[in-house]
């Protein structure tokens, strides 16, 4: 109640304090930097394996399950998501935010390498990668026309691509 009493008894003081807070807030807001793509290391590691000619069930039992079992004991894993389809296995390991993504990727790489002998011989070498949002395109364009594909390709490379590449920072 003391604050309310002071505000009522001294209206000029109250208005001056509110004005000072608004001005201070405005200047603080102006000094604050905003980044569309902040520098954040996402703790995700992706393991992709190609198993040519294998069905989804074979991929799951012979590749995906074995890789899941291999990387599951790594400390700091929050969640593992896996996808198995015909000839293709994908594992996404999510780590706690405190885990260094480079160390996490190295630990996953070591576990996958140690398990390589238990996997089928005719699979391609598993690819281990960290999720990097900066590697994703910011913009995708689609060009269509009634003209022949060669003309569209030439126009796109000569006109659109050159103009986009001339923009600073691209």
Coordinates of C-alpha atoms in Angstrom, one line a residue:
X1 CA 0.0 0.0 0.0
X2 CA 3.0 2.3 0.6
X3 CA 3.7 2.5 -3.2
X4 CA 0.1 3.4 -4.0
X5 CA 0.1 6.1 -1.4
X6 CA 3.3 7.7 -2.7
X7 CA 1.9 7.5 -6.3
X8 CA -1.3 9.3 -5.3
X9 CA 0.4 11.9 -3.1
X10 CA 3.1 12.8 -5.5
X11 CA 1.7 12.5 -9.1
X12 CA 4.6 14.5 -10.7
X13 CA 7.1 12.1 -9.2
X14 CA 5.1 9.1 -10.4
X15 CA 4.8 10.5 -14.0
X16 CA 8.6 11.3 -14.0
X17 CA 9.4 7.7 -12.9
X18 CA 7.2 6.2 -15.5
X19 CA 8.7 8.5 -18.2
X20 CA 12.2 7.6 -17.1
X21 CA 11.4 3.8 -17.3
X22 CA 9.8 4.2 -20.8
X23 CA 12.9 6.2 -22.1
X24 CA 15.3 3.7 -20.5
X25 CA 13.3 0.8 -22.0
X26 CA 13.4 2.5 -25.5
X27 CA 17.1 3.0 -25.4
X28 CA 17.7 -0.5 -24.1
X29 CA 15.6 -1.9 -26.9
X30 CA 17.5 0.1 -29.5
X31 CA 20.8 -1.3 -28.2
X32 CA 19.6 -4.9 -28.3
X33 CA 20.8 -6.9 -31.2
X34 CA 18.5 -9.3 -33.1
X35 CA 19.8 -12.1 -35.2
X36 CA 17.7 -14.0 -37.6
X37 CA 20.0 -17.0 -37.5
X38 CA 21.6 -17.0 -34.1
X39 CA 24.8 -19.1 -33.6
X40 CA 23.4 -22.1 -31.9
X41 CA 24.9 -25.6 -31.8
X42 CA 22.1 -28.1 -32.0
X43 CA 22.8 -31.3 -30.2
X44 CA 21.6 -33.6 -33.0
X45 CA 23.7 -36.3 -34.7
X46 CA 22.3 -38.1 -37.8
X47 CA 23.5 -41.6 -38.9
X48 CA 22.5 -42.5 -42.5
X49 CA 23.1 -46.0 -43.9
X50 CA 22.3 -47.4 -47.3
X51 CA 21.6 -51.1 -47.7
X52 CA 21.0 -51.7 -51.4
X53 CA 18.3 -54.2 -52.3
X54 CA 17.2 -54.9 -48.7
X55 CA 13.5 -54.6 -47.6
X56 CA 12.4 -52.4 -44.8
X57 CA 12.2 -55.2 -42.3
X58 CA 15.7 -56.4 -43.1
X59 CA 17.1 -52.9 -42.8
X60 CA 15.4 -52.5 -39.4
X61 CA 16.7 -55.8 -38.0
X62 CA 20.1 -55.9 -39.6
X63 CA 21.1 -52.3 -39.5
X64 CA 18.9 -49.9 -37.6
X65 CA 18.4 -51.9 -34.5
X66 CA 22.1 -52.8 -34.2
X67 CA 23.1 -49.1 -34.6
X68 CA 20.4 -48.0 -32.1
X69 CA 21.8 -50.5 -29.5
X70 CA 25.3 -49.3 -30.2
X71 CA 24.7 -45.6 -29.7
X72 CA 22.1 -45.9 -26.9
X73 CA 24.7 -46.2 -24.0
X74 CA 26.4 -42.9 -25.0
X75 CA 26.1 -40.4 -22.1
X76 CA 23.9 -37.4 -22.7
X77 CA 21.5 -38.9 -25.2
X78 CA 18.0 -37.5 -24.7
X79 CA 16.1 -39.3 -27.4
X80 CA 16.8 -41.5 -30.5
X81 CA 14.5 -41.6 -33.5
X82 CA 14.9 -44.1 -36.2
X83 CA 13.4 -44.6 -39.7
X84 CA 13.8 -47.8 -41.7
X85 CA 12.6 -48.1 -45.3
X86 CA 13.6 -50.1 -48.3
X87 CA 17.4 -49.9 -48.6
X88 CA 17.7 -47.0 -46.2
X89 CA 18.3 -46.5 -42.5
X90 CA 18.2 -43.1 -40.7
X91 CA 18.9 -42.6 -37.0
X92 CA 18.6 -39.2 -35.3
X93 CA 20.2 -39.0 -31.9
X94 CA 19.2 -35.9 -29.8
X95 CA 21.5 -35.0 -27.0
X96 CA 21.0 -32.8 -24.0
X97 CA 21.8 -29.1 -24.6
X98 CA 24.9 -29.3 -22.4
X99 CA 26.6 -31.9 -24.6
X100 CA 29.1 -30.5 -27.0
X101 CA 27.8 -31.5 -30.5
X102 CA 31.3 -32.2 -31.8
X103 CA 32.1 -34.6 -28.9
X104 CA 28.6 -36.2 -29.4
X105 CA 29.3 -36.8 -33.1
X106 CA 32.7 -38.2 -32.3
X107 CA 31.3 -40.6 -29.7
X108 CA 28.6 -41.7 -32.2
X109 CA 31.2 -42.2 -34.9
X110 CA 33.3 -44.4 -32.5
X111 CA 30.3 -46.6 -31.6
X112 CA 29.2 -47.0 -35.2
X113 CA 32.8 -47.9 -36.2
X114 CA 32.9 -50.5 -33.4
X115 CA 29.6 -52.0 -34.6
X116 CA 30.6 -52.1 -38.3
X117 CA 31.7 -55.7 -38.1
X118 CA 28.2 -56.8 -36.9
X119 CA 26.5 -55.1 -39.8
X120 CA 25.9 -56.7 -43.2
X121 CA 28.9 -56.6 -45.6
X122 CA 27.0 -55.1 -48.5
X123 CA 25.9 -51.9 -46.8
X124 CA 27.5 -48.7 -47.8
X125 CA 29.6 -47.0 -45.1
X126 CA 27.4 -45.3 -42.6
X127 CA 27.4 -41.5 -42.8
X128 CA 27.5 -39.6 -39.5
X129 CA 26.7 -35.9 -39.5
X130 CA 25.8 -33.2 -37.1
X131 CA 22.6 -31.3 -37.7
X132 CA 23.6 -27.8 -38.9
X133 CA 20.8 -25.4 -39.6
X134 CA 23.2 -23.0 -41.5
X135 CA 23.6 -25.7 -44.2
X136 CA 19.9 -25.5 -45.0
X137 CA 18.9 -23.2 -47.8
X138 CA 17.2 -20.0 -46.8
X139 CA 15.3 -19.7 -50.1
X140 CA 14.3 -22.2 -52.8
X141 CA 13.0 -21.1 -56.1
X142 CA 11.0 -23.0 -58.7
X143 CA 10.9 -21.8 -62.3
X144 CA 8.3 -23.1 -64.8
X145 CA 7.4 -22.0 -68.3
X146 CA 5.9 -23.3 -71.6
X147 CA 9.3 -22.9 -73.1
X148 CA 11.7 -25.9 -73.6
X149 CA 13.7 -27.0 -70.5
X150 CA 17.0 -25.9 -72.1
X151 CA 15.7 -22.3 -72.5
X152 CA 14.5 -22.3 -68.9
X153 CA 17.8 -23.6 -67.6
X154 CA 19.8 -21.0 -69.6
X155 CA 17.5 -18.2 -68.5
X156 CA 17.7 -19.3 -64.9
X157 CA 21.5 -19.5 -64.9
X158 CA 22.1 -16.4 -66.9
X159 CA 19.5 -14.1 -65.3
X160 CA 18.2 -15.2 -62.0
X161 CA 21.4 -17.0 -60.6
X162 CA 23.7 -14.1 -61.6
X163 CA 21.4 -11.5 -60.0
X164 CA 21.1 -13.5 -56.8
X165 CA 24.9 -14.1 -56.6
X166 CA 25.5 -10.4 -57.1
X167 CA 23.8 -9.6 -53.8
X168 CA 26.3 -8.9 -51.0
X169 CA 26.6 -11.8 -48.6
X170 CA 25.3 -14.4 -50.9

